[in-house]
Coordinates of C-alpha atoms (C1' of nucleotides) in Angstrom, one line a residue:
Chain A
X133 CA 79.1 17.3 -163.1
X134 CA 77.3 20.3 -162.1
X135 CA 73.7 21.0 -161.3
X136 CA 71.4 22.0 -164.1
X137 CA 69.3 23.9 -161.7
X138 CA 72.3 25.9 -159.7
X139 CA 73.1 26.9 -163.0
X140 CA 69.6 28.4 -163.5
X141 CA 69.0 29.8 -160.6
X142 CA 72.5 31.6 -160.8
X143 CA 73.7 32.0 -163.8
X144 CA 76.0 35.1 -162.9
X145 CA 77.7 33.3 -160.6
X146 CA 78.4 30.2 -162.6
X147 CA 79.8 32.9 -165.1
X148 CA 82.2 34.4 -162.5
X149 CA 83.2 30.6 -161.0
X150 CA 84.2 29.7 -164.3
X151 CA 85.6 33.5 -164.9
X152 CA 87.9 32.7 -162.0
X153 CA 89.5 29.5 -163.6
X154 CA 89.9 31.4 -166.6
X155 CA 87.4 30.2 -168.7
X156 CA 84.7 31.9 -170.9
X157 CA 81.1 32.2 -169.7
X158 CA 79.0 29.5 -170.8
X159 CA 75.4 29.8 -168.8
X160 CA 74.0 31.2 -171.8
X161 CA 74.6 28.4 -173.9
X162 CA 73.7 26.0 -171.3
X163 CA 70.7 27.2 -170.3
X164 CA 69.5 27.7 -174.1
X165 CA 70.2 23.9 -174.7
X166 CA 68.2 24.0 -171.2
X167 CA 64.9 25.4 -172.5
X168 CA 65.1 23.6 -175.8
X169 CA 65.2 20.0 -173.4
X170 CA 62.6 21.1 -171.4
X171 CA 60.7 22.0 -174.4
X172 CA 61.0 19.1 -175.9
X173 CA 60.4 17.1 -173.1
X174 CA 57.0 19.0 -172.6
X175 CA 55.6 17.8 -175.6
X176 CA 56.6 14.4 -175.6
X177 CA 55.7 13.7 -172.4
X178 CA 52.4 15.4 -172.7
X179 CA 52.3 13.2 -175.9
X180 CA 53.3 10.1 -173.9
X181 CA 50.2 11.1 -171.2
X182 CA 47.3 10.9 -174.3
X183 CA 48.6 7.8 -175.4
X184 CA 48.4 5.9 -172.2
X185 CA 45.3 7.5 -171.4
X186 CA 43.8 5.6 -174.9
X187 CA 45.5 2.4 -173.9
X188 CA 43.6 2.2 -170.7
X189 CA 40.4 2.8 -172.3
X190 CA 41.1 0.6 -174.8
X191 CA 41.8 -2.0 -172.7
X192 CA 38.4 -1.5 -170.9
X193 CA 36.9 -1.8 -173.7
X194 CA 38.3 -5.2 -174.6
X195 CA 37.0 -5.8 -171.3
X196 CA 33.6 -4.8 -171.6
X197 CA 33.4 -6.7 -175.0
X198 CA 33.2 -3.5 -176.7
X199 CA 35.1 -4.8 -179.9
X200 CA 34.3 -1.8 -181.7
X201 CA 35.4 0.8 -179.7
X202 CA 38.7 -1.2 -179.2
X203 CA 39.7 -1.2 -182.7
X204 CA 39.0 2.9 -183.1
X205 CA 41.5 3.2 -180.3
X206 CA 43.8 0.6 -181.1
X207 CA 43.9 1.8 -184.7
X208 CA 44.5 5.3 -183.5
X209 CA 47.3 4.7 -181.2
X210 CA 49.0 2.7 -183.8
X211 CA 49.0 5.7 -186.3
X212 CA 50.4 8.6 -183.7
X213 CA 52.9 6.2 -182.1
X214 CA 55.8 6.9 -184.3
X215 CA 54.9 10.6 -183.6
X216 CA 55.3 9.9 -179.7
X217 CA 58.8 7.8 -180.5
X218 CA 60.1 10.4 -182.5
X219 CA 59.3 13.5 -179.8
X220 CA 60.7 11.1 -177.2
X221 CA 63.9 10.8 -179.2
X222 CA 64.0 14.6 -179.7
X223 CA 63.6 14.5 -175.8
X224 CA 66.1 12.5 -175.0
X225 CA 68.9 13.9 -177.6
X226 CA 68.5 17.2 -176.2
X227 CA 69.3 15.5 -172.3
X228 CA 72.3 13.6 -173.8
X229 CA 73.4 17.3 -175.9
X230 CA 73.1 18.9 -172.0
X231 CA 74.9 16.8 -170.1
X232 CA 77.7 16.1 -172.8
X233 CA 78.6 19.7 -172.4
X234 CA 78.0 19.5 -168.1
X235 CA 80.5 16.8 -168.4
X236 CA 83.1 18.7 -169.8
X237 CA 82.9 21.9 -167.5
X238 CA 85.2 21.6 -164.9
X239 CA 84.7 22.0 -161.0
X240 CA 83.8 25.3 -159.4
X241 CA 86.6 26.2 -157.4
X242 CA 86.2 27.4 -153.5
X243 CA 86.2 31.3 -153.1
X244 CA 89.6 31.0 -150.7
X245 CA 91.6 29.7 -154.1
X246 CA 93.6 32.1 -155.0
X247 CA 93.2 33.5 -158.6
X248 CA 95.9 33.0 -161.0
X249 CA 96.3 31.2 -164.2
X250 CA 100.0 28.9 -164.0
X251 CA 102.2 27.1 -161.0
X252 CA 103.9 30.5 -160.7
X253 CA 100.6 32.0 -158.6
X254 CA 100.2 29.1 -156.7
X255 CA 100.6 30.7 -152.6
X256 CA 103.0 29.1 -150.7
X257 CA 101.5 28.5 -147.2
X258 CA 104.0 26.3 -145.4
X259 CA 107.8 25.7 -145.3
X260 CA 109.2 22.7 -143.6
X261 CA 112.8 22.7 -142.8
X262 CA 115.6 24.3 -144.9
X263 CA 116.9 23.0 -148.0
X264 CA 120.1 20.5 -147.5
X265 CA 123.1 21.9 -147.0
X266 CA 126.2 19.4 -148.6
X267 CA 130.1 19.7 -148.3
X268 CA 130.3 19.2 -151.8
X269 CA 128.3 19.6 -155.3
X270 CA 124.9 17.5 -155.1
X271 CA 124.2 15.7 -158.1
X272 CA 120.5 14.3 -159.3
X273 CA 119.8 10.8 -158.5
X274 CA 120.2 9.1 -161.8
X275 CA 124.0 10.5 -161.3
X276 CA 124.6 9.2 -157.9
X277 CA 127.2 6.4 -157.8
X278 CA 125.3 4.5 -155.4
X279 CA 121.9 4.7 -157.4
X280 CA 123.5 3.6 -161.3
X281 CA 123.5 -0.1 -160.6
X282 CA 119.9 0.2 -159.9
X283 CA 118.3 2.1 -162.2
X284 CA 118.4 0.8 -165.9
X285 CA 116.8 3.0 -168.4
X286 CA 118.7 2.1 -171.0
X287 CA 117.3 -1.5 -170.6
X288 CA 113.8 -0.2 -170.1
X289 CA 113.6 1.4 -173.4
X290 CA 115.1 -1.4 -175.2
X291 CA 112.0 -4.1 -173.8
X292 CA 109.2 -0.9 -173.4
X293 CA 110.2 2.9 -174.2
X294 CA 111.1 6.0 -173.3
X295 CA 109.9 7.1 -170.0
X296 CA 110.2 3.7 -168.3
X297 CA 112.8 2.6 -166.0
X298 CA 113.8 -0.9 -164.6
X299 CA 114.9 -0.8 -160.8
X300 CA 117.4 -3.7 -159.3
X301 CA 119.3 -4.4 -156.2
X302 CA 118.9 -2.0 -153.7
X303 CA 117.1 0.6 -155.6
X304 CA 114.3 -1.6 -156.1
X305 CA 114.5 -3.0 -152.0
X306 CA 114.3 1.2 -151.2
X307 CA 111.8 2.0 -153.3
X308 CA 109.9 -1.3 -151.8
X309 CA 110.3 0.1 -148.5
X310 CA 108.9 3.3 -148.8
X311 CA 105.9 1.7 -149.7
X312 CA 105.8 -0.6 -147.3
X313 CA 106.4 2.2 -144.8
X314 CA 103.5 4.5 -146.4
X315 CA 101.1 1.8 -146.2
X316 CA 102.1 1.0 -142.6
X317 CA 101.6 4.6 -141.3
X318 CA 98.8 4.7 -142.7
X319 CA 96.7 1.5 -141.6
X320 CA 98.0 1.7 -138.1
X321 CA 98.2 5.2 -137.1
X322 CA 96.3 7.4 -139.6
X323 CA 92.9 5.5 -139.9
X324 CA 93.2 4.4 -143.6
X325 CA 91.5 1.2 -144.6
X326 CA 94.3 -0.5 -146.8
X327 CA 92.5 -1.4 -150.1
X328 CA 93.7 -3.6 -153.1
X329 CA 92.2 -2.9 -156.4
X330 CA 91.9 -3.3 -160.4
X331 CA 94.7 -1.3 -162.3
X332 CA 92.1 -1.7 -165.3
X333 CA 88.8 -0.3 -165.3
X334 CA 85.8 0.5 -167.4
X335 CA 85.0 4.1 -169.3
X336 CA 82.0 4.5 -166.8
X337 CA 84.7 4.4 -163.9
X338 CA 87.1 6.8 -165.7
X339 CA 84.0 8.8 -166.2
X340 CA 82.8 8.9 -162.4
X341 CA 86.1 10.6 -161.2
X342 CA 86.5 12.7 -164.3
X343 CA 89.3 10.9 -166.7
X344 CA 86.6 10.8 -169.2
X345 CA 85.0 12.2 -171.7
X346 CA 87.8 15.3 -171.9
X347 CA 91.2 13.5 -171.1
X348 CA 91.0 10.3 -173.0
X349 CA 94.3 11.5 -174.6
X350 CA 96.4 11.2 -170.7
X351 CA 95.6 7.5 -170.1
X352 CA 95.6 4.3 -171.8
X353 CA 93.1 2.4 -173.0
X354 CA 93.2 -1.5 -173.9
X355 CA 91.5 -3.4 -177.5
X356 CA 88.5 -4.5 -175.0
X357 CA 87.8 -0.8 -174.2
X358 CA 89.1 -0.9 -170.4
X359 CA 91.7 1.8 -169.2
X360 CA 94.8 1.4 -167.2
X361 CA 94.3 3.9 -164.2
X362 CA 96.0 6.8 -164.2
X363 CA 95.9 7.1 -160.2
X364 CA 94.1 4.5 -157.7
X365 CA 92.1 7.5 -156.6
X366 CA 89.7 5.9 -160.0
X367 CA 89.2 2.7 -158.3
X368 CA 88.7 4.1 -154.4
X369 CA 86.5 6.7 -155.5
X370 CA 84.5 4.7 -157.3
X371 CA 84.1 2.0 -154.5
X372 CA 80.7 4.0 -153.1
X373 CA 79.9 4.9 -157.3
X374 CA 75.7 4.3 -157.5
X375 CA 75.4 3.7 -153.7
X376 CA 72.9 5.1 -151.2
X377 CA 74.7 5.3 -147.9
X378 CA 73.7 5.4 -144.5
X379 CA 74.8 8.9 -142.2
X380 CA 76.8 6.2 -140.2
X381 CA 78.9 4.7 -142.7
X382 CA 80.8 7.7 -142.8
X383 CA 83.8 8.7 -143.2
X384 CA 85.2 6.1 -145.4
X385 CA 89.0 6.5 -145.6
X386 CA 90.8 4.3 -148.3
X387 CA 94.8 3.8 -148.8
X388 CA 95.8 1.7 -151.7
X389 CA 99.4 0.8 -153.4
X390 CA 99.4 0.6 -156.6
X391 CA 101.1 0.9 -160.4
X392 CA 100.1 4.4 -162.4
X393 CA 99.9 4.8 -165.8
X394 CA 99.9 8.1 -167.7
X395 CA 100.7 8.8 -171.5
X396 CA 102.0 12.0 -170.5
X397 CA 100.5 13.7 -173.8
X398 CA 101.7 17.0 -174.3
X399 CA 104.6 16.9 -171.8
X400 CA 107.2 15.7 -174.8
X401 CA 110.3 17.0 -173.4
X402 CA 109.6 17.5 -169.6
X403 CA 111.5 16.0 -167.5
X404 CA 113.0 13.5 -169.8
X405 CA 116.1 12.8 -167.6
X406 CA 115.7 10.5 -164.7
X407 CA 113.0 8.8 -163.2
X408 CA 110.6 12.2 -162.0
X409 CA 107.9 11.6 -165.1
X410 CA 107.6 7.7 -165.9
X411 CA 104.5 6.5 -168.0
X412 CA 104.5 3.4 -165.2
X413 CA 104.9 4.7 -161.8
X414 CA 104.0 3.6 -158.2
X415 CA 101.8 5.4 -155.7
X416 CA 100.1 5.4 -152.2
X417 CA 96.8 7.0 -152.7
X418 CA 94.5 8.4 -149.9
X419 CA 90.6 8.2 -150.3
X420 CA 87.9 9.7 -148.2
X421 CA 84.8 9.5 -148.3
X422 CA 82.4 12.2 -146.7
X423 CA 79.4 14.1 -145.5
X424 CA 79.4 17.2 -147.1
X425 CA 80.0 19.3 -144.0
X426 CA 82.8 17.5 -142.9
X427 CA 84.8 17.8 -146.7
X428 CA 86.8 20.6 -145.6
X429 CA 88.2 19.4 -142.3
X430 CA 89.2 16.0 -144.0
X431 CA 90.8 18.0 -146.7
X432 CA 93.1 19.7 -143.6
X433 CA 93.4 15.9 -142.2
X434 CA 94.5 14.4 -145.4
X435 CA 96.9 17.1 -146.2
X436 CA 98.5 16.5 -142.7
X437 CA 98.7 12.6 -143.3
X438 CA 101.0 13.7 -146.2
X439 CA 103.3 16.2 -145.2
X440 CA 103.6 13.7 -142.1
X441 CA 106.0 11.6 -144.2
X442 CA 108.0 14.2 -145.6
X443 CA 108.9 14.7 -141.6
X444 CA 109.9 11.4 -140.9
X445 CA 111.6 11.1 -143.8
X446 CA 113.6 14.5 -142.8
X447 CA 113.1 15.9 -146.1
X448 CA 112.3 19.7 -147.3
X449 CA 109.5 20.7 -148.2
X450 CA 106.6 23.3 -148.7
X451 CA 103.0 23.1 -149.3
X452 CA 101.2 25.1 -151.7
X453 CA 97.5 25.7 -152.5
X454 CA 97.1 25.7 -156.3
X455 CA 95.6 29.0 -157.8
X456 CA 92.6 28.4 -159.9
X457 CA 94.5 28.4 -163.4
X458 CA 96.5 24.7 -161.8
X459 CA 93.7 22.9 -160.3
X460 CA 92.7 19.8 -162.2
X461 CA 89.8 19.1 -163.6
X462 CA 87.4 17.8 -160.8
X463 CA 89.1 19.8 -157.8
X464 CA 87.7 23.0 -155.9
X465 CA 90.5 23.5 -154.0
X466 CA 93.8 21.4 -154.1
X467 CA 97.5 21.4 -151.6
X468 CA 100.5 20.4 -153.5
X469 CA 103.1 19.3 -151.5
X470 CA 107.2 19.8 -153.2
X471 CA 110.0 18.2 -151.9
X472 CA 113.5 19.4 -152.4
X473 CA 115.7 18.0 -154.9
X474 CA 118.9 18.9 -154.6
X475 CA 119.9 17.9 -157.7
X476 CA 117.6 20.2 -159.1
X477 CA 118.1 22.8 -156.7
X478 CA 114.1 22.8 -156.8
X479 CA 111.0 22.6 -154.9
X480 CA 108.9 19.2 -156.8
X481 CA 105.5 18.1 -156.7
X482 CA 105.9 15.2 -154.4
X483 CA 101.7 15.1 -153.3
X484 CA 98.8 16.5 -154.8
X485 CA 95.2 16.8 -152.1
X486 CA 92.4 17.7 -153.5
X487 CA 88.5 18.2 -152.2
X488 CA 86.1 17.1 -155.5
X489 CA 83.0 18.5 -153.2
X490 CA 80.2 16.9 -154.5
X491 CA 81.5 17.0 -158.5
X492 CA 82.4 13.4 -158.5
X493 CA 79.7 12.5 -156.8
X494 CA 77.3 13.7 -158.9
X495 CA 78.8 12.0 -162.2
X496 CA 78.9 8.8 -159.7
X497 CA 75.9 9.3 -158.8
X498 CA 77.1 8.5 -154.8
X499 CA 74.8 9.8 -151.7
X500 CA 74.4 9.2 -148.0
X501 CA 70.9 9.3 -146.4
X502 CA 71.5 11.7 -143.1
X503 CA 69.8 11.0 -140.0
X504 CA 66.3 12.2 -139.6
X505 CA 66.0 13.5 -143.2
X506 CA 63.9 12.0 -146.0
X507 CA 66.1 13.3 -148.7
X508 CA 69.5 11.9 -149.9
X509 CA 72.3 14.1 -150.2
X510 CA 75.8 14.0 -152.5
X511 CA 78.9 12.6 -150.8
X512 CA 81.9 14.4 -150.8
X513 CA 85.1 13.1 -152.1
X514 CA 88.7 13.9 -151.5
X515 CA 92.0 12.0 -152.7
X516 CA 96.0 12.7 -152.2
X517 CA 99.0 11.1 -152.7
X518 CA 100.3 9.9 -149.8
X519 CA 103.1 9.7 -150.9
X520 CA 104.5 9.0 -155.0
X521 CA 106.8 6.2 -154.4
X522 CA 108.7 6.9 -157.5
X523 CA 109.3 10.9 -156.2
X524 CA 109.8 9.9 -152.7
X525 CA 112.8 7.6 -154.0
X526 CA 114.0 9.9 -155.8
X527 CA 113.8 12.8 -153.3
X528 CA 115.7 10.2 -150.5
X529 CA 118.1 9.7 -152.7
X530 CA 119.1 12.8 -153.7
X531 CA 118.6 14.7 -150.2
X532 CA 120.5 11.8 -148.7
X533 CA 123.6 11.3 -150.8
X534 CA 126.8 11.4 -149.4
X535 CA 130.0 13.0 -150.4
X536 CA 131.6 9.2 -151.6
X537 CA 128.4 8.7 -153.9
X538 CA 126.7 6.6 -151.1
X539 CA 123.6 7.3 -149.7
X540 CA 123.0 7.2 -146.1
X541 CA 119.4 5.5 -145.5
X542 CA 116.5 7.6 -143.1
X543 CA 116.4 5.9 -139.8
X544 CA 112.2 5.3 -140.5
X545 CA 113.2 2.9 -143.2
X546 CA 115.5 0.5 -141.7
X547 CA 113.0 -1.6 -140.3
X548 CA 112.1 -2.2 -143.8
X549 CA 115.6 -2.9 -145.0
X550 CA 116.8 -5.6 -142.4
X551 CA 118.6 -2.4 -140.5
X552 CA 120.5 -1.3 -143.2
X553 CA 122.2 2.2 -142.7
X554 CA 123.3 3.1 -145.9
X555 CA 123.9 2.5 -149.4
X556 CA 127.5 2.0 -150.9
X557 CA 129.0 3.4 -154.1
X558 CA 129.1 0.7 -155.7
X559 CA 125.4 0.6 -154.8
X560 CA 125.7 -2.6 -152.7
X561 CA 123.9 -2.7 -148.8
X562 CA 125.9 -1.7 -145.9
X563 CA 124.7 -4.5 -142.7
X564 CA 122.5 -6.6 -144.7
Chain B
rG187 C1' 85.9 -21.1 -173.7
rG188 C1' 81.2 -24.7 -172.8
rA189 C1' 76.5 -25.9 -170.0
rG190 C1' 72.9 -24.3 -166.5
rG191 C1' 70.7 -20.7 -163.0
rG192 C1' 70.0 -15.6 -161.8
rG193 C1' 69.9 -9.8 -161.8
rU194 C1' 63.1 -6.3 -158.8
rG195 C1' 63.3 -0.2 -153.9
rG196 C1' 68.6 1.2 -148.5
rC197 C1' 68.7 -4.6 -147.7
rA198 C1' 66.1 -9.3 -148.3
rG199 C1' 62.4 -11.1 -151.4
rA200 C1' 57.2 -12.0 -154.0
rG201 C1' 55.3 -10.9 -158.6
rU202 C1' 55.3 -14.9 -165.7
rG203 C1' 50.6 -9.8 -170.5
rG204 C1' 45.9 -5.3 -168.1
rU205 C1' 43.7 -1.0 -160.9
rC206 C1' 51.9 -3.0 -160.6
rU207 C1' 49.7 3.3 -158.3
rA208 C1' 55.3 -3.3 -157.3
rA209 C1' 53.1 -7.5 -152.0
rU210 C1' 55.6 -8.9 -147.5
rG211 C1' 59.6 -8.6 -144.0
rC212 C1' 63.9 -5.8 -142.1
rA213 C1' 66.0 -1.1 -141.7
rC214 C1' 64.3 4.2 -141.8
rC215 C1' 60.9 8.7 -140.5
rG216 C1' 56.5 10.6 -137.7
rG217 C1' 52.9 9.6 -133.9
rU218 C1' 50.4 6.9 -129.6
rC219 C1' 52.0 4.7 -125.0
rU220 C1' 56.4 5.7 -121.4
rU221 C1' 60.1 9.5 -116.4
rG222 C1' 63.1 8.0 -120.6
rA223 C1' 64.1 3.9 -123.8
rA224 C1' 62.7 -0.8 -125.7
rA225 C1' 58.4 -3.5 -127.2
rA226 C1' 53.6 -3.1 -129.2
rC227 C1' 50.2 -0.4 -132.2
rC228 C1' 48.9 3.5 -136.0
rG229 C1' 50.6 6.1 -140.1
rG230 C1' 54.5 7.7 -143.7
rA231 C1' 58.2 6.9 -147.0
rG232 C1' 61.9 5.0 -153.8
rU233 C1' 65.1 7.6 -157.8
rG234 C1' 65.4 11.1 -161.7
rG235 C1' 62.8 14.5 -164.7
rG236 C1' 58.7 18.0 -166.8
rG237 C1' 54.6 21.4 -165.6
rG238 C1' 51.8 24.2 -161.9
rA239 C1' 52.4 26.0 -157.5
rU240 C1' 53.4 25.2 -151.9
rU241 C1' 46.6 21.0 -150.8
rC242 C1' 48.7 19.2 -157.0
rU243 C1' 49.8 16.8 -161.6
rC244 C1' 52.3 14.3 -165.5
rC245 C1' 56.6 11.3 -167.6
rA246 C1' 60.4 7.7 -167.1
rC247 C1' 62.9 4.0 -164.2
rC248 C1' 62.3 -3.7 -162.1
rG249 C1' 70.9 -5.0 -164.9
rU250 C1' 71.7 -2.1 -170.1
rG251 C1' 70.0 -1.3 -175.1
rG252 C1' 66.6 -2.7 -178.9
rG253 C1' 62.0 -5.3 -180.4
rU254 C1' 56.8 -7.5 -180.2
rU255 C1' 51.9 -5.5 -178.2
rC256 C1' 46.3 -1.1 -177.7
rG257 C1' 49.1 -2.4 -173.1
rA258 C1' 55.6 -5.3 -170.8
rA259 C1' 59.0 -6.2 -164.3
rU260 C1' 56.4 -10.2 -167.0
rC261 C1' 57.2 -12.3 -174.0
rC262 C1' 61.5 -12.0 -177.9
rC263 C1' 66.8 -10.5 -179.4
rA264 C1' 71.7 -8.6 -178.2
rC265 C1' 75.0 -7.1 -174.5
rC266 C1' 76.9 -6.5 -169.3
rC267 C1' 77.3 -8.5 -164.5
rC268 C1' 76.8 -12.4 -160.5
rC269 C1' 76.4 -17.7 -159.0
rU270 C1' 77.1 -23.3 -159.9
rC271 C1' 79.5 -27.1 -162.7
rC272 C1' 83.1 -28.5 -166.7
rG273 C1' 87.6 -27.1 -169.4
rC274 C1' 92.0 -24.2 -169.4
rC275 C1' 95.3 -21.5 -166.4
rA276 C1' 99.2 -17.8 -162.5

RNA sequence: GGAGGGGUGGCAGAGUGGUCUAAUGCACCGGUCUUGAAAACCGGAGUGGGGGAUUCUCCACCGUGGGUUCGAAUCCCACCCCCUCCGCCA
């Protein structure tokens, strides 16, 4: 949501934010629907002022005993009050007109984003070890000996659909693990409060964090009117959602595990083989909550939490900072963090860190009090995977297969698997 | 699902038709006192919006949306949420 009166006051350089996302100039239109509101709102509320001005005086006269004079003012506030109503609908159809269209304009994006308008001028800023090296031809994971026992798609479509998988054995105990060992990394050593949430949640939520109104087609919404979240960031975001906070109760940092649901409208024939794009996926999520100067060192912080992982899991990867033209909606500035697949040859999105600013916070209507100050002031709020469990399974298992069609496990992830070393062709547990 | 109770500022909580311009307490901010702090005392302070300007003024907001009334935090209706009990249930 952005600020009617930033827009005002510079309208030019609303134009050239939005220029630099690739979108067309819109300040004109929004600041005509601006002067209509306030015009409207002018004269109703100028209206609104006579009318209670009468009441009071008609009151005193009731008072007084002056019946007289109380039925020439009650008689002619009954006649203009429809006029007041109607102005004060006018009024307030003109506010909902603005801020329908505020609502739909995306986040300004930081002047350090690079300009582009696709994935392919996103920068590359970091490279983290080299891609695997194998004695033989790596294959992607849904071809891996060791991995077919435990991953059914052919049974998921039958009971739910395409784009669904059903995990068993020792698939299913990895994939476990992972989180387990996301969640632990992150409670004990990288200050995350671990957090446990609703997987449905009500439009005003989708709204707050910026689902809703524009991308009601990428999530799914139940007969009652609730949505199945997309990503836990909804739910942690929305924790502080109509809340005045004090200075001191910042930094909030959340963690949560949970399932993600996505419709994946308009990605029909993406990634259709394997398990990279599922409508029902898992994910650790990473939410902070901040003071508005301390946005863009958390953003550094959070980024670090991720790529952590990605190191003691021994996997390649490289982080990128998204060019204007691949930012989502709500972000100013966003890291993406690919893993290699082998399989694919390819650098994936494994993480995705974005600062929101203050643009969720304003549709949330979030603020801390600082210290010393009268005023309130907008949180800021960032969110990252930390890490997709469903991509960090599959990025273990490809980066780790072995020239059999076992997989050899990453030494961070025994503990989690009763000390199991690897994974057997036939998809069974060595040392369990 | 049934019955009952409730939702008021950052928090607690009073207020059942007319200076509510929402009491009071806590927390907060400024000041006095103090070497400093605490305590005490004095004062200030809600959120959003409109107009005019830097001394101001007006409108809206007491869960949400309607309604009754000259006038609604207060009365009526619907919905949402919370609590207690009953029923059902993982």
């Amino acid at each position: 949501m952005h600020d009617i009166k930033y827009i005002r006051s510079n309208p030019e350089e609303f134009d050239n934010h939005l220029n630099r996302r690739g979108l067309d100039p819109m300040s004109e239109e929004i600041l005509s629907i601006d002067k209509a509101r306030r015009e409207k709102i002018r004269k109703a509320e100028n209206f609104r002022a006579g009318l209670n001005q009468q009441s009071k005086q008609a009151g005193l006269a009731k008072s007084k005993g002056s019946l007289g004079e109380f039925e020439r003012l009650r008689a002619s506030i009954s006649n203009t009050k429809e006029d007041a109503q109607k102005l004060e609908q006018e009024a307030s159809k003109e506010n909902r007109k603005l801020e329908g269209l505020l609502l739909t304009i995306p986040n300004l994006p930081s002047p350090d984003v690079p300009v582009g308008s696709s994935e392919n001028d996103n920068v590359e800023i970091k490279r983290w070890g080299e891609p695997t090296k194998f004695e033989f031809a790596p294959v992607e994971h849904f071809e891996i000996p060791a991995v077919k026992p435990g991953m059914d798609f052919t049974t998921a479509a039958k009971i739910s659909g395409s784009r669904f998988v059903i995990l068993s054995g020792s698939i299913a105990k990895l994939h476990r693990a992972l989180a387990q060992f996301m969640l632990d990394v992150h409670t004990e050593e990288n200050g995350l409060q671990e957090v446990w949430t609703p997987v449905l949640v009500n439009p005003e939520t989708m709204l707050g964090t910026g689902q809703l109104p524009k991308f009601a087609e990428d999530s799914y919404r139940t007969e009652e009117g609730k949505w199945l979240i997309p990503t836990s960031e909804v739910p942690l975001t929305n924790i502080v959602s109509g809340l005045t906070v004090d200075e001191d109760y910042l930094p909030r940092r959340y963690c949560a595990h949970s399932q993600c649901f996505r419709s994946e409208a308009g990605s029909a024939g993406k990634d259709t083989s394997g398990m990279l794009r599922q409508h029902q996926f898992e994910k650790v999520e990473m939410v902070s909550i901040t003071k508005s100067s301390e946005s863009e060192n958390e953003h550094d912080r959070m980024l670090r939490c991720a790529e952590d992982f990605l190191e003691r899991l021994k996997l390649p990867y490289r982080t990128v900072v998204l060019c204007t033209g691949d930012m989502g909606f709500g972000a100013k500035k966003t890291y993406d963090i690919e893993v290699w697949l082998p399989g694919q040859e390819k650098y994936r999105e494994i993480s995705s860190v974005s600062n929101c600013g203050d643009f969720q916070a304003r549709r949330m209507n979030a603020r801390y009090r600082p210290k010393g100050v009268k005023t309130t002031n907008f949180v800021h709020t960032l969110n990252g995977s930390g890490l997709a469990v469903g991509r960090a399974l599959i990025a273990v298992l490809e980066n780790y297969q072995q020239a059999d069609g076992g997989i050899s496990i990453p030494d961070v992830l025994a503990p989690y698997l009763k000390g199991a070393t690897s994974i057997l062709p036939n998809g069974e547990f060595v040392d369990i």
